[in-house]
């Protein structure tokens, strides 16, 4: 919640300095991650690499969907993203972990379907997770 308030402060500052055509935008990836945390905590843990900081393939999928919408104003078609073989999205990815770390699992089709729906609820329907606190109006 506080990170979101900080991002909005940066946006407000930049918006005053930039032309209207360059208005900054925030990709609400944190809200999508928070929604998963509230609804499916076991899946939320799978959104992170074994270092507990960087995104795993499932986290990258969720973040990518939110960023895609932020940049283009639309989500890619669901059937383009949610596949029987979800590994296809990472076949050409560079190595993202040490050889001694356990491999990050790829999201299942069911998990990808859920993550796509979370992204849609956040970016299309503007749903906000229940635990999110809007610090925008409390005078930080």
mmCIF file of N, CA and C in Angstrom:
data_model
loop_
_atom_site.group_PDB
_atom_site.id
_atom_site.type_symbol
_atom_site.label_atom_id
_atom_site.label_comp_id
_atom_site.label_asym_id
_atom_site.label_seq_id
_atom_site.Cartn_x
_atom_site.Cartn_y
_atom_site.Cartn_z
ATOM 1 N N UNK A 1 0.825 -1.198 0.000
ATOM 2 C CA UNK A 1 0.000 0.000 0.000
ATOM 3 C C UNK A 1 0.863 1.254 0.000
ATOM 4 N N UNK A 2 1.907 1.262 0.835
ATOM 5 C CA UNK A 2 2.789 2.425 0.887
ATOM 6 C C UNK A 2 3.599 2.560 -0.400
ATOM 7 N N UNK A 3 3.978 1.448 -0.995
ATOM 8 C CA UNK A 3 4.690 1.511 -2.271
ATOM 9 C C UNK A 3 3.804 2.151 -3.329
ATOM 10 N N UNK A 4 2.535 1.777 -3.363
ATOM 11 C CA UNK A 4 1.595 2.382 -4.309
ATOM 12 C C UNK A 4 1.470 3.877 -4.103
ATOM 13 N N UNK A 5 1.427 4.302 -2.853
ATOM 14 C CA UNK A 5 1.358 5.741 -2.562
ATOM 15 C C UNK A 5 2.621 6.437 -3.056
ATOM 16 N N UNK A 6 3.760 5.795 -2.882
ATOM 17 C CA UNK A 6 5.016 6.369 -3.375
ATOM 18 C C UNK A 6 5.039 6.485 -4.890
ATOM 19 N N UNK A 7 4.566 5.444 -5.576
ATOM 20 C CA UNK A 7 4.503 5.491 -7.047
ATOM 21 C C UNK A 7 3.595 6.629 -7.502
ATOM 22 N N UNK A 8 2.455 6.786 -6.832
ATOM 23 C CA UNK A 8 1.540 7.869 -7.228
ATOM 24 C C UNK A 8 2.180 9.237 -7.010
ATOM 25 N N UNK A 9 2.987 9.379 -5.955
ATOM 26 C CA UNK A 9 3.684 10.650 -5.718
ATOM 27 C C UNK A 9 4.658 10.941 -6.864
ATOM 28 N N UNK A 10 5.375 9.923 -7.329
ATOM 29 C CA UNK A 10 6.270 10.105 -8.476
ATOM 30 C C UNK A 10 5.485 10.472 -9.724
ATOM 31 N N UNK A 11 4.379 9.797 -9.957
ATOM 32 C CA UNK A 11 3.551 10.097 -11.128
ATOM 33 C C UNK A 11 3.073 11.542 -11.085
ATOM 34 N N UNK A 12 2.598 11.987 -9.931
ATOM 35 C CA UNK A 12 2.127 13.366 -9.800
ATOM 36 C C UNK A 12 3.253 14.354 -10.072
ATOM 37 N N UNK A 13 4.437 14.075 -9.549
ATOM 38 C CA UNK A 13 5.581 14.957 -9.757
ATOM 39 C C UNK A 13 5.967 15.000 -11.236
ATOM 40 N N UNK A 14 6.058 13.837 -11.853
ATOM 41 C CA UNK A 14 6.429 13.776 -13.271
ATOM 42 C C UNK A 14 5.355 14.380 -14.164
ATOM 43 N N UNK A 15 4.104 14.158 -13.827
ATOM 44 C CA UNK A 15 3.001 14.676 -14.654
ATOM 45 C C UNK A 15 3.047 16.193 -14.734
ATOM 46 N N UNK A 16 3.495 16.839 -13.665
ATOM 47 C CA UNK A 16 3.604 18.301 -13.672
ATOM 48 C C UNK A 16 4.726 18.781 -14.582
ATOM 49 N N UNK A 17 5.718 17.949 -14.831
ATOM 50 C CA UNK A 17 6.899 18.340 -15.600
ATOM 51 C C UNK A 17 6.848 17.893 -17.063
ATOM 52 N N UNK A 18 6.032 16.896 -17.355
ATOM 53 C CA UNK A 18 5.994 16.326 -18.706
ATOM 54 C C UNK A 18 4.801 16.847 -19.495
ATOM 55 N N UNK A 19 4.904 16.828 -20.830
ATOM 56 C CA UNK A 19 3.735 17.180 -21.638
ATOM 57 C C UNK A 19 2.618 16.151 -21.433
ATOM 58 N N UNK A 20 1.398 16.554 -21.689
ATOM 59 C CA UNK A 20 0.232 15.682 -21.482
ATOM 60 C C UNK A 20 0.366 14.368 -22.253
ATOM 61 N N UNK A 21 0.983 14.407 -23.411
ATOM 62 C CA UNK A 21 1.137 13.198 -24.233
ATOM 63 C C UNK A 21 2.089 12.189 -23.597
ATOM 64 N N UNK A 22 2.844 12.631 -22.609
ATOM 65 C CA UNK A 22 3.793 11.738 -21.947
ATOM 66 C C UNK A 22 3.411 11.477 -20.491
ATOM 67 N N UNK A 23 2.137 11.525 -20.205
ATOM 68 C CA UNK A 23 1.672 11.287 -18.834
ATOM 69 C C UNK A 23 2.140 9.915 -18.362
ATOM 70 N N UNK A 24 2.812 9.864 -17.221
ATOM 71 C CA UNK A 24 3.294 8.571 -16.723
ATOM 72 C C UNK A 24 2.133 7.672 -16.303
ATOM 73 N N UNK A 25 2.361 6.379 -16.423
ATOM 74 C CA UNK A 25 1.366 5.381 -16.033
ATOM 75 C C UNK A 25 1.995 4.402 -15.056
ATOM 76 N N UNK A 26 1.180 3.848 -14.214
ATOM 77 C CA UNK A 26 1.634 2.825 -13.266
ATOM 78 C C UNK A 26 1.002 1.504 -13.658
ATOM 79 N N UNK A 27 1.842 0.490 -13.815
ATOM 80 C CA UNK A 27 1.337 -0.868 -14.041
ATOM 81 C C UNK A 27 1.046 -1.458 -12.661
ATOM 82 N N UNK A 28 -0.215 -1.751 -12.350
ATOM 83 C CA UNK A 28 -0.568 -2.189 -10.995
ATOM 84 C C UNK A 28 -0.242 -3.658 -10.717
ATOM 85 N N UNK A 29 0.994 -4.034 -10.991
ATOM 86 C CA UNK A 29 1.417 -5.421 -10.750
ATOM 87 C C UNK A 29 1.330 -5.781 -9.270
ATOM 88 N N UNK A 30 1.676 -4.848 -8.406
ATOM 89 C CA UNK A 30 1.603 -5.123 -6.972
ATOM 90 C C UNK A 30 0.206 -5.466 -6.517
ATOM 91 N N UNK A 31 -0.792 -4.785 -7.103
ATOM 92 C CA UNK A 31 -2.175 -5.105 -6.742
ATOM 93 C C UNK A 31 -2.540 -6.514 -7.199
ATOM 94 N N UNK A 32 -2.046 -6.910 -8.365
ATOM 95 C CA UNK A 32 -2.324 -8.261 -8.860
ATOM 96 C C UNK A 32 -1.675 -9.307 -7.940
ATOM 97 N N UNK A 33 -0.432 -9.061 -7.540
ATOM 98 C CA UNK A 33 0.241 -9.985 -6.628
ATOM 99 C C UNK A 33 -0.497 -10.043 -5.294
ATOM 100 N N UNK A 34 -0.942 -8.884 -4.795
ATOM 101 C CA UNK A 34 -1.663 -8.843 -3.525
ATOM 102 C C UNK A 34 -2.987 -9.612 -3.616
ATOM 103 N N UNK A 35 -3.671 -9.511 -4.743
ATOM 104 C CA UNK A 35 -4.925 -10.241 -4.906
ATOM 105 C C UNK A 35 -4.674 -11.749 -4.850
ATOM 106 N N UNK A 36 -3.605 -12.201 -5.488
ATOM 107 C CA UNK A 36 -3.259 -13.625 -5.417
ATOM 108 C C UNK A 36 -2.928 -13.999 -3.976
ATOM 109 N N UNK A 37 -2.203 -13.139 -3.277
ATOM 110 C CA UNK A 37 -1.852 -13.407 -1.875
ATOM 111 C C UNK A 37 -3.098 -13.589 -1.021
ATOM 112 N N UNK A 38 -4.103 -12.758 -1.240
ATOM 113 C CA UNK A 38 -5.341 -12.849 -0.461
ATOM 114 C C UNK A 38 -6.148 -14.093 -0.801
ATOM 115 N N UNK A 39 -6.205 -14.421 -2.074
ATOM 116 C CA UNK A 39 -7.099 -15.493 -2.527
ATOM 117 C C UNK A 39 -6.447 -16.873 -2.524
ATOM 118 N N UNK A 40 -5.182 -16.938 -2.875
ATOM 119 C CA UNK A 40 -4.491 -18.225 -2.990
ATOM 120 C C UNK A 40 -3.054 -18.092 -2.497
ATOM 121 N N UNK A 41 -2.864 -18.016 -1.181
ATOM 122 C CA UNK A 41 -1.519 -17.808 -0.637
ATOM 123 C C UNK A 41 -0.498 -18.852 -1.099
ATOM 124 N N UNK A 42 -0.938 -20.086 -1.282
ATOM 125 C CA UNK A 42 -0.014 -21.130 -1.742
ATOM 126 C C UNK A 42 0.490 -20.817 -3.149
ATOM 127 N N UNK A 43 -0.353 -20.223 -3.995
ATOM 128 C CA UNK A 43 0.063 -19.846 -5.343
ATOM 129 C C UNK A 43 0.908 -18.576 -5.302
ATOM 130 N N UNK A 44 0.613 -17.680 -4.375
ATOM 131 C CA UNK A 44 1.407 -16.454 -4.246
ATOM 132 C C UNK A 44 2.875 -16.790 -4.028
ATOM 133 N N UNK A 45 3.156 -17.793 -3.204
ATOM 134 C CA UNK A 45 4.550 -18.190 -2.963
ATOM 135 C C UNK A 45 5.207 -18.659 -4.258
ATOM 136 N N UNK A 46 4.419 -19.207 -5.160
ATOM 137 C CA UNK A 46 4.955 -19.691 -6.432
ATOM 138 C C UNK A 46 5.182 -18.560 -7.445
ATOM 139 N N UNK A 47 4.814 -17.338 -7.075
ATOM 140 C CA UNK A 47 5.050 -16.200 -7.970
ATOM 141 C C UNK A 47 6.489 -15.701 -7.886
ATOM 142 N N UNK A 48 7.264 -16.266 -6.948
ATOM 143 C CA UNK A 48 8.626 -15.791 -6.721
ATOM 144 C C UNK A 48 9.656 -16.877 -6.969
ATOM 145 N N UNK A 49 10.822 -16.443 -7.415
ATOM 146 C CA UNK A 49 11.987 -17.290 -7.590
ATOM 147 C C UNK A 49 12.416 -17.783 -6.206
ATOM 148 N N UNK A 50 13.295 -18.749 -6.145
ATOM 149 C CA UNK A 50 13.721 -19.295 -4.848
ATOM 150 C C UNK A 50 14.446 -18.262 -3.986
ATOM 151 N N UNK A 51 14.857 -17.117 -4.561
ATOM 152 C CA UNK A 51 15.480 -16.070 -3.744
ATOM 153 C C UNK A 51 14.435 -15.209 -3.035
ATOM 154 N N UNK A 52 13.149 -15.473 -3.292
ATOM 155 C CA UNK A 52 12.016 -14.779 -2.668
ATOM 156 C C UNK A 52 11.935 -13.298 -3.043
ATOM 157 N N UNK A 53 12.637 -12.899 -4.087
ATOM 158 C CA UNK A 53 12.633 -11.501 -4.543
ATOM 159 C C UNK A 53 12.182 -11.411 -5.992
ATOM 160 N N UNK A 54 12.862 -12.131 -6.857
ATOM 161 C CA UNK A 54 12.578 -12.052 -8.285
ATOM 162 C C UNK A 54 11.369 -12.906 -8.644
ATOM 163 N N UNK A 55 10.738 -12.554 -9.743
ATOM 164 C CA UNK A 55 9.547 -13.276 -10.184
ATOM 165 C C UNK A 55 9.925 -14.631 -10.786
ATOM 166 N N UNK A 56 9.104 -15.614 -10.503
ATOM 167 C CA UNK A 56 9.209 -16.934 -11.117
ATOM 168 C C UNK A 56 8.497 -16.868 -12.473
ATOM 169 N N UNK A 57 8.453 -17.968 -13.219
ATOM 170 C CA UNK A 57 7.661 -17.948 -14.449
ATOM 171 C C UNK A 57 6.198 -17.550 -14.204
ATOM 172 N N UNK A 58 5.582 -18.029 -13.128
ATOM 173 C CA UNK A 58 4.188 -17.652 -12.854
ATOM 174 C C UNK A 58 4.085 -16.159 -12.536
ATOM 175 N N UNK A 59 5.021 -15.653 -11.734
ATOM 176 C CA UNK A 59 5.026 -14.224 -11.418
ATOM 177 C C UNK A 59 5.297 -13.379 -12.647
ATOM 178 N N UNK A 60 6.190 -13.856 -13.506
ATOM 179 C CA UNK A 60 6.492 -13.142 -14.745
ATOM 180 C C UNK A 60 5.266 -13.092 -15.645
ATOM 181 N N UNK A 61 4.509 -14.185 -15.706
ATOM 182 C CA UNK A 61 3.287 -14.207 -16.503
ATOM 183 C C UNK A 61 2.305 -13.151 -15.996
ATOM 184 N N UNK A 62 2.063 -13.137 -14.695
ATOM 185 C CA UNK A 62 1.113 -12.178 -14.124
ATOM 186 C C UNK A 62 1.595 -10.743 -14.354
ATOM 187 N N UNK A 63 2.836 -10.491 -14.057
ATOM 188 C CA UNK A 63 3.395 -9.154 -14.245
ATOM 189 C C UNK A 63 3.355 -8.748 -15.720
ATOM 190 N N UNK A 64 3.684 -9.668 -16.597
ATOM 191 C CA UNK A 64 3.670 -9.375 -18.030
ATOM 192 C C UNK A 64 2.289 -9.006 -18.540
ATOM 193 N N UNK A 65 1.267 -9.694 -18.054
ATOM 194 C CA UNK A 65 -0.102 -9.371 -18.460
ATOM 195 C C UNK A 65 -0.490 -7.963 -18.018
ATOM 196 N N UNK A 66 -0.144 -7.608 -16.789
ATOM 197 C CA UNK A 66 -0.489 -6.278 -16.269
ATOM 198 C C UNK A 66 0.275 -5.193 -17.026
ATOM 199 N N UNK A 67 1.561 -5.409 -17.256
ATOM 200 C CA UNK A 67 2.362 -4.424 -17.987
ATOM 201 C C UNK A 67 1.874 -4.305 -19.428
ATOM 202 N N UNK A 68 1.543 -5.423 -20.059
ATOM 203 C CA UNK A 68 1.028 -5.387 -21.433
ATOM 204 C C UNK A 68 -0.205 -4.493 -21.518
ATOM 205 N N UNK A 69 -1.131 -4.687 -20.591
ATOM 206 C CA UNK A 69 -2.339 -3.857 -20.596
ATOM 207 C C UNK A 69 -1.998 -2.387 -20.355
ATOM 208 N N UNK A 70 -1.076 -2.122 -19.446
ATOM 209 C CA UNK A 70 -0.700 -0.739 -19.142
ATOM 210 C C UNK A 70 -0.115 -0.054 -20.381
ATOM 211 N N UNK A 71 0.662 -0.774 -21.153
ATOM 212 C CA UNK A 71 1.297 -0.181 -22.332
ATOM 213 C C UNK A 71 0.387 -0.110 -23.548
ATOM 214 N N UNK A 72 -0.481 -1.108 -23.713
ATOM 215 C CA UNK A 72 -1.287 -1.184 -24.942
ATOM 216 C C UNK A 72 -2.761 -0.858 -24.741
ATOM 217 N N UNK A 73 -3.234 -0.881 -23.496
ATOM 218 C CA UNK A 73 -4.645 -0.644 -23.229
ATOM 219 C C UNK A 73 -5.517 -1.863 -23.432
ATOM 220 N N UNK A 74 -4.904 -3.019 -23.620
ATOM 221 C CA UNK A 74 -5.674 -4.255 -23.791
ATOM 222 C C UNK A 74 -4.863 -5.438 -23.293
ATOM 223 N N UNK A 75 -5.565 -6.484 -22.935
ATOM 224 C CA UNK A 75 -4.907 -7.748 -22.615
ATOM 225 C C UNK A 75 -4.799 -8.569 -23.889
ATOM 226 N N UNK A 76 -3.768 -9.379 -24.024
ATOM 227 C CA UNK A 76 -3.745 -10.290 -25.169
ATOM 228 C C UNK A 76 -4.890 -11.289 -25.035
ATOM 229 N N UNK A 77 -5.339 -11.869 -26.119
ATOM 230 C CA UNK A 77 -6.432 -12.858 -26.023
ATOM 231 C C UNK A 77 -6.054 -14.005 -25.080
ATOM 232 N N UNK A 78 -6.997 -14.392 -24.242
ATOM 233 C CA UNK A 78 -6.741 -15.433 -23.240
ATOM 234 C C UNK A 78 -6.245 -16.728 -23.885
ATOM 235 N N UNK A 79 -6.852 -17.149 -24.994
ATOM 236 C CA UNK A 79 -6.445 -18.415 -25.594
ATOM 237 C C UNK A 79 -5.063 -18.341 -26.235
ATOM 238 N N UNK A 80 -4.543 -17.144 -26.425
ATOM 239 C CA UNK A 80 -3.175 -16.994 -26.895
ATOM 240 C C UNK A 80 -2.192 -17.222 -25.748
ATOM 241 N N UNK A 81 -2.597 -16.884 -24.549
ATOM 242 C CA UNK A 81 -1.721 -16.959 -23.383
ATOM 243 C C UNK A 81 -1.848 -18.287 -22.653
ATOM 244 N N UNK A 82 -3.060 -18.714 -22.391
ATOM 245 C CA UNK A 82 -3.302 -19.935 -21.618
ATOM 246 C C UNK A 82 -3.275 -21.117 -22.574
ATOM 247 N N UNK A 83 -2.225 -21.925 -22.451
ATOM 248 C CA UNK A 83 -1.989 -23.034 -23.376
ATOM 249 C C UNK A 83 -1.944 -24.354 -22.616
ATOM 250 N N UNK A 84 -2.127 -25.436 -23.345
ATOM 251 C CA UNK A 84 -1.959 -26.757 -22.732
ATOM 252 C C UNK A 84 -0.521 -26.944 -22.269
ATOM 253 N N UNK A 85 0.429 -26.480 -23.077
ATOM 254 C CA UNK A 85 1.849 -26.571 -22.737
ATOM 255 C C UNK A 85 2.347 -25.176 -22.395
ATOM 256 N N UNK A 86 2.286 -24.813 -21.119
ATOM 257 C CA UNK A 86 2.690 -23.473 -20.696
ATOM 258 C C UNK A 86 4.198 -23.254 -20.797
ATOM 259 N N UNK A 87 4.968 -24.342 -20.894
ATOM 260 C CA UNK A 87 6.421 -24.199 -21.011
ATOM 261 C C UNK A 87 6.833 -23.463 -22.280
ATOM 262 N N UNK A 88 5.961 -23.415 -23.257
ATOM 263 C CA UNK A 88 6.305 -22.785 -24.533
ATOM 264 C C UNK A 88 6.755 -21.337 -24.339
ATOM 265 N N UNK A 89 6.230 -20.664 -23.329
ATOM 266 C CA UNK A 89 6.574 -19.258 -23.118
ATOM 267 C C UNK A 89 8.007 -19.081 -22.636
ATOM 268 N N UNK A 90 8.638 -20.127 -22.136
ATOM 269 C CA UNK A 90 9.983 -19.996 -21.578
ATOM 270 C C UNK A 90 11.022 -20.819 -22.325
ATOM 271 N N UNK A 91 10.652 -21.465 -23.425
ATOM 272 C CA UNK A 91 11.603 -22.311 -24.159
ATOM 273 C C UNK A 91 12.823 -21.533 -24.647
ATOM 274 N N UNK A 92 12.631 -20.256 -24.981
ATOM 275 C CA UNK A 92 13.740 -19.474 -25.514
ATOM 276 C C UNK A 92 14.286 -18.461 -24.496
ATOM 277 N N UNK A 93 13.861 -18.593 -23.247
ATOM 278 C CA UNK A 93 14.324 -17.667 -22.204
ATOM 279 C C UNK A 93 15.750 -18.020 -21.794
ATOM 280 N N UNK A 94 16.495 -17.000 -21.402
ATOM 281 C CA UNK A 94 17.846 -17.255 -20.907
ATOM 282 C C UNK A 94 17.763 -17.889 -19.519
ATOM 283 N N UNK A 95 18.842 -18.495 -19.096
ATOM 284 C CA UNK A 95 18.901 -19.126 -17.779
ATOM 285 C C UNK A 95 18.732 -18.052 -16.714
ATOM 286 N N UNK A 96 17.844 -18.278 -15.766
ATOM 287 C CA UNK A 96 17.558 -17.266 -14.768
ATOM 288 C C UNK A 96 17.904 -17.725 -13.358
ATOM 289 N N UNK A 97 18.579 -18.846 -13.225
ATOM 290 C CA UNK A 97 18.883 -19.311 -11.885
ATOM 291 C C UNK A 97 20.182 -20.096 -11.909
ATOM 292 N N UNK A 98 20.758 -20.265 -10.741
ATOM 293 C CA UNK A 98 21.995 -21.030 -10.620
ATOM 294 C C UNK A 98 21.703 -22.511 -10.826
ATOM 295 N N UNK A 99 22.681 -23.233 -11.296
ATOM 296 C CA UNK A 99 22.509 -24.663 -11.561
ATOM 297 C C UNK A 99 22.168 -25.434 -10.287
ATOM 298 N N UNK A 100 22.599 -24.941 -9.131
ATOM 299 C CA UNK A 100 22.353 -25.665 -7.885
ATOM 300 C C UNK A 100 20.975 -25.371 -7.274
ATOM 301 N N UNK A 101 20.270 -24.382 -7.816
ATOM 302 C CA UNK A 101 18.926 -24.085 -7.324
ATOM 303 C C UNK A 101 17.916 -25.030 -7.950
ATOM 304 N N UNK A 102 16.865 -25.381 -7.212
ATOM 305 C CA UNK A 102 15.825 -26.205 -7.832
ATOM 306 C C UNK A 102 15.157 -25.410 -8.951
ATOM 307 N N UNK A 103 14.809 -26.075 -10.043
ATOM 308 C CA UNK A 103 14.211 -25.329 -11.162
ATOM 309 C C UNK A 103 12.858 -24.728 -10.784
ATOM 310 N N UNK A 104 12.614 -23.528 -11.270
ATOM 311 C CA UNK A 104 11.306 -22.901 -11.070
ATOM 312 C C UNK A 104 10.274 -23.660 -11.879
ATOM 313 N N UNK A 105 9.174 -24.036 -11.269
ATOM 314 C CA UNK A 105 8.125 -24.707 -12.051
ATOM 315 C C UNK A 105 7.412 -23.709 -12.951
ATOM 316 N N UNK A 106 6.936 -24.191 -14.060
ATOM 317 C CA UNK A 106 6.122 -23.364 -14.937
ATOM 318 C C UNK A 106 4.684 -23.409 -14.426
ATOM 319 N N UNK A 107 3.920 -22.354 -14.648
ATOM 320 C CA UNK A 107 2.523 -22.415 -14.203
ATOM 321 C C UNK A 107 1.767 -23.476 -14.999
ATOM 322 N N UNK A 108 0.844 -24.117 -14.334
ATOM 323 C CA UNK A 108 -0.028 -25.060 -15.027
ATOM 324 C C UNK A 108 -1.043 -24.263 -15.847
ATOM 325 N N UNK A 109 -1.755 -24.951 -16.676
ATOM 326 C CA UNK A 109 -2.804 -24.290 -17.457
ATOM 327 C C UNK A 109 -3.848 -23.684 -16.530
ATOM 328 N N UNK A 110 -4.234 -24.405 -15.483
ATOM 329 C CA UNK A 110 -5.235 -23.896 -14.530
ATOM 330 C C UNK A 110 -4.702 -22.669 -13.794
ATOM 331 N N UNK A 111 -3.440 -22.699 -13.383
ATOM 332 C CA UNK A 111 -2.850 -21.540 -12.721
ATOM 333 C C UNK A 111 -2.783 -20.347 -13.670
ATOM 334 N N UNK A 112 -2.398 -20.585 -14.917
ATOM 335 C CA UNK A 112 -2.319 -19.499 -15.900
ATOM 336 C C UNK A 112 -3.702 -18.898 -16.145
ATOM 337 N N UNK A 113 -4.719 -19.736 -16.185
ATOM 338 C CA UNK A 113 -6.090 -19.255 -16.363
ATOM 339 C C UNK A 113 -6.471 -18.339 -15.194
ATOM 340 N N UNK A 114 -6.164 -18.772 -13.979
ATOM 341 C CA UNK A 114 -6.461 -17.962 -12.797
ATOM 342 C C UNK A 114 -5.679 -16.646 -12.830
ATOM 343 N N UNK A 115 -4.389 -16.703 -13.134
ATOM 344 C CA UNK A 115 -3.565 -15.491 -13.164
ATOM 345 C C UNK A 115 -4.042 -14.527 -14.239
ATOM 346 N N UNK A 116 -4.472 -15.048 -15.379
ATOM 347 C CA UNK A 116 -5.034 -14.192 -16.428
ATOM 348 C C UNK A 116 -6.282 -13.480 -15.891
ATOM 349 N N UNK A 117 -7.126 -14.223 -15.188
ATOM 350 C CA UNK A 117 -8.344 -13.625 -14.636
ATOM 351 C C UNK A 117 -8.027 -12.585 -13.564
ATOM 352 N N UNK A 118 -7.004 -12.816 -12.757
ATOM 353 C CA UNK A 118 -6.588 -11.813 -11.776
ATOM 354 C C UNK A 118 -6.152 -10.543 -12.496
ATOM 355 N N UNK A 119 -5.319 -10.685 -13.515
ATOM 356 C CA UNK A 119 -4.870 -9.512 -14.279
ATOM 357 C C UNK A 119 -6.069 -8.764 -14.851
ATOM 358 N N UNK A 120 -7.031 -9.488 -15.403
ATOM 359 C CA UNK A 120 -8.216 -8.845 -15.981
ATOM 360 C C UNK A 120 -9.021 -8.113 -14.908
ATOM 361 N N UNK A 121 -9.173 -8.724 -13.752
ATOM 362 C CA UNK A 121 -9.932 -8.068 -12.674
ATOM 363 C C UNK A 121 -9.245 -6.783 -12.221
ATOM 364 N N UNK A 122 -7.919 -6.793 -12.188
ATOM 365 C CA UNK A 122 -7.164 -5.610 -11.752
ATOM 366 C C UNK A 122 -7.195 -4.517 -12.829
ATOM 367 N N UNK A 123 -6.847 -4.859 -14.067
ATOM 368 C CA UNK A 123 -6.666 -3.809 -15.088
ATOM 369 C C UNK A 123 -7.937 -3.441 -15.843
ATOM 370 N N UNK A 124 -8.839 -4.384 -16.022
ATOM 371 C CA UNK A 124 -10.070 -4.090 -16.770
ATOM 372 C C UNK A 124 -11.208 -3.650 -15.856
ATOM 373 N N UNK A 125 -11.341 -4.332 -14.734
ATOM 374 C CA UNK A 125 -12.473 -4.077 -13.839
ATOM 375 C C UNK A 125 -12.095 -3.215 -12.640
ATOM 376 N N UNK A 126 -10.798 -2.862 -12.552
ATOM 377 C CA UNK A 126 -10.296 -1.965 -11.494
ATOM 378 C C UNK A 126 -10.619 -2.476 -10.092
ATOM 379 N N UNK A 127 -10.665 -3.791 -9.923
ATOM 380 C CA UNK A 127 -10.855 -4.347 -8.582
ATOM 381 C C UNK A 127 -9.624 -4.064 -7.741
ATOM 382 N N UNK A 128 -9.833 -3.878 -6.478
ATOM 383 C CA UNK A 128 -8.755 -3.608 -5.536
ATOM 384 C C UNK A 128 -8.789 -4.694 -4.468
ATOM 385 N N UNK A 129 -7.646 -5.284 -4.143
ATOM 386 C CA UNK A 129 -7.628 -6.297 -3.088
ATOM 387 C C UNK A 129 -8.163 -5.733 -1.773
ATOM 388 N N UNK A 130 -8.799 -6.582 -0.997
ATOM 389 C CA UNK A 130 -9.444 -6.150 0.247
ATOM 390 C C UNK A 130 -8.460 -5.553 1.252
ATOM 391 N N UNK A 131 -7.241 -6.065 1.283
ATOM 392 C CA UNK A 131 -6.282 -5.588 2.285
ATOM 393 C C UNK A 131 -5.523 -4.339 1.842
ATOM 394 N N UNK A 132 -5.744 -3.883 0.627
ATOM 395 C CA UNK A 132 -5.048 -2.685 0.145
ATOM 396 C C UNK A 132 -5.575 -1.455 0.874
ATOM 397 N N UNK A 133 -4.668 -0.631 1.357
ATOM 398 C CA UNK A 133 -5.027 0.615 2.031
ATOM 399 C C UNK A 133 -4.684 1.759 1.091
ATOM 400 N N UNK A 134 -5.639 2.614 0.800
ATOM 401 C CA UNK A 134 -5.393 3.749 -0.080
ATOM 402 C C UNK A 134 -4.859 4.908 0.749
ATOM 403 N N UNK A 135 -3.557 5.070 0.723
ATOM 404 C CA UNK A 135 -2.905 6.121 1.493
ATOM 405 C C UNK A 135 -2.935 7.468 0.769
ATOM 406 N N UNK A 136 -3.558 7.517 -0.377
ATOM 407 C CA UNK A 136 -3.571 8.736 -1.186
ATOM 408 C C UNK A 136 -4.224 9.905 -0.450
ATOM 409 N N UNK A 137 -5.227 9.639 0.356
ATOM 410 C CA UNK A 137 -5.994 10.722 0.963
ATOM 411 C C UNK A 137 -5.763 10.864 2.463
ATOM 412 N N UNK A 138 -4.692 10.325 2.990
ATOM 413 C CA UNK A 138 -4.487 10.432 4.436
ATOM 414 C C UNK A 138 -3.333 11.345 4.808
ATOM 415 N N UNK A 139 -2.825 12.103 3.868
ATOM 416 C CA UNK A 139 -1.825 13.126 4.153
ATOM 417 C C UNK A 139 -0.448 12.611 4.482
ATOM 418 N N UNK A 140 0.072 11.672 3.702
ATOM 419 C CA UNK A 140 1.441 11.212 3.930
ATOM 420 C C UNK A 140 2.425 12.292 3.581
#
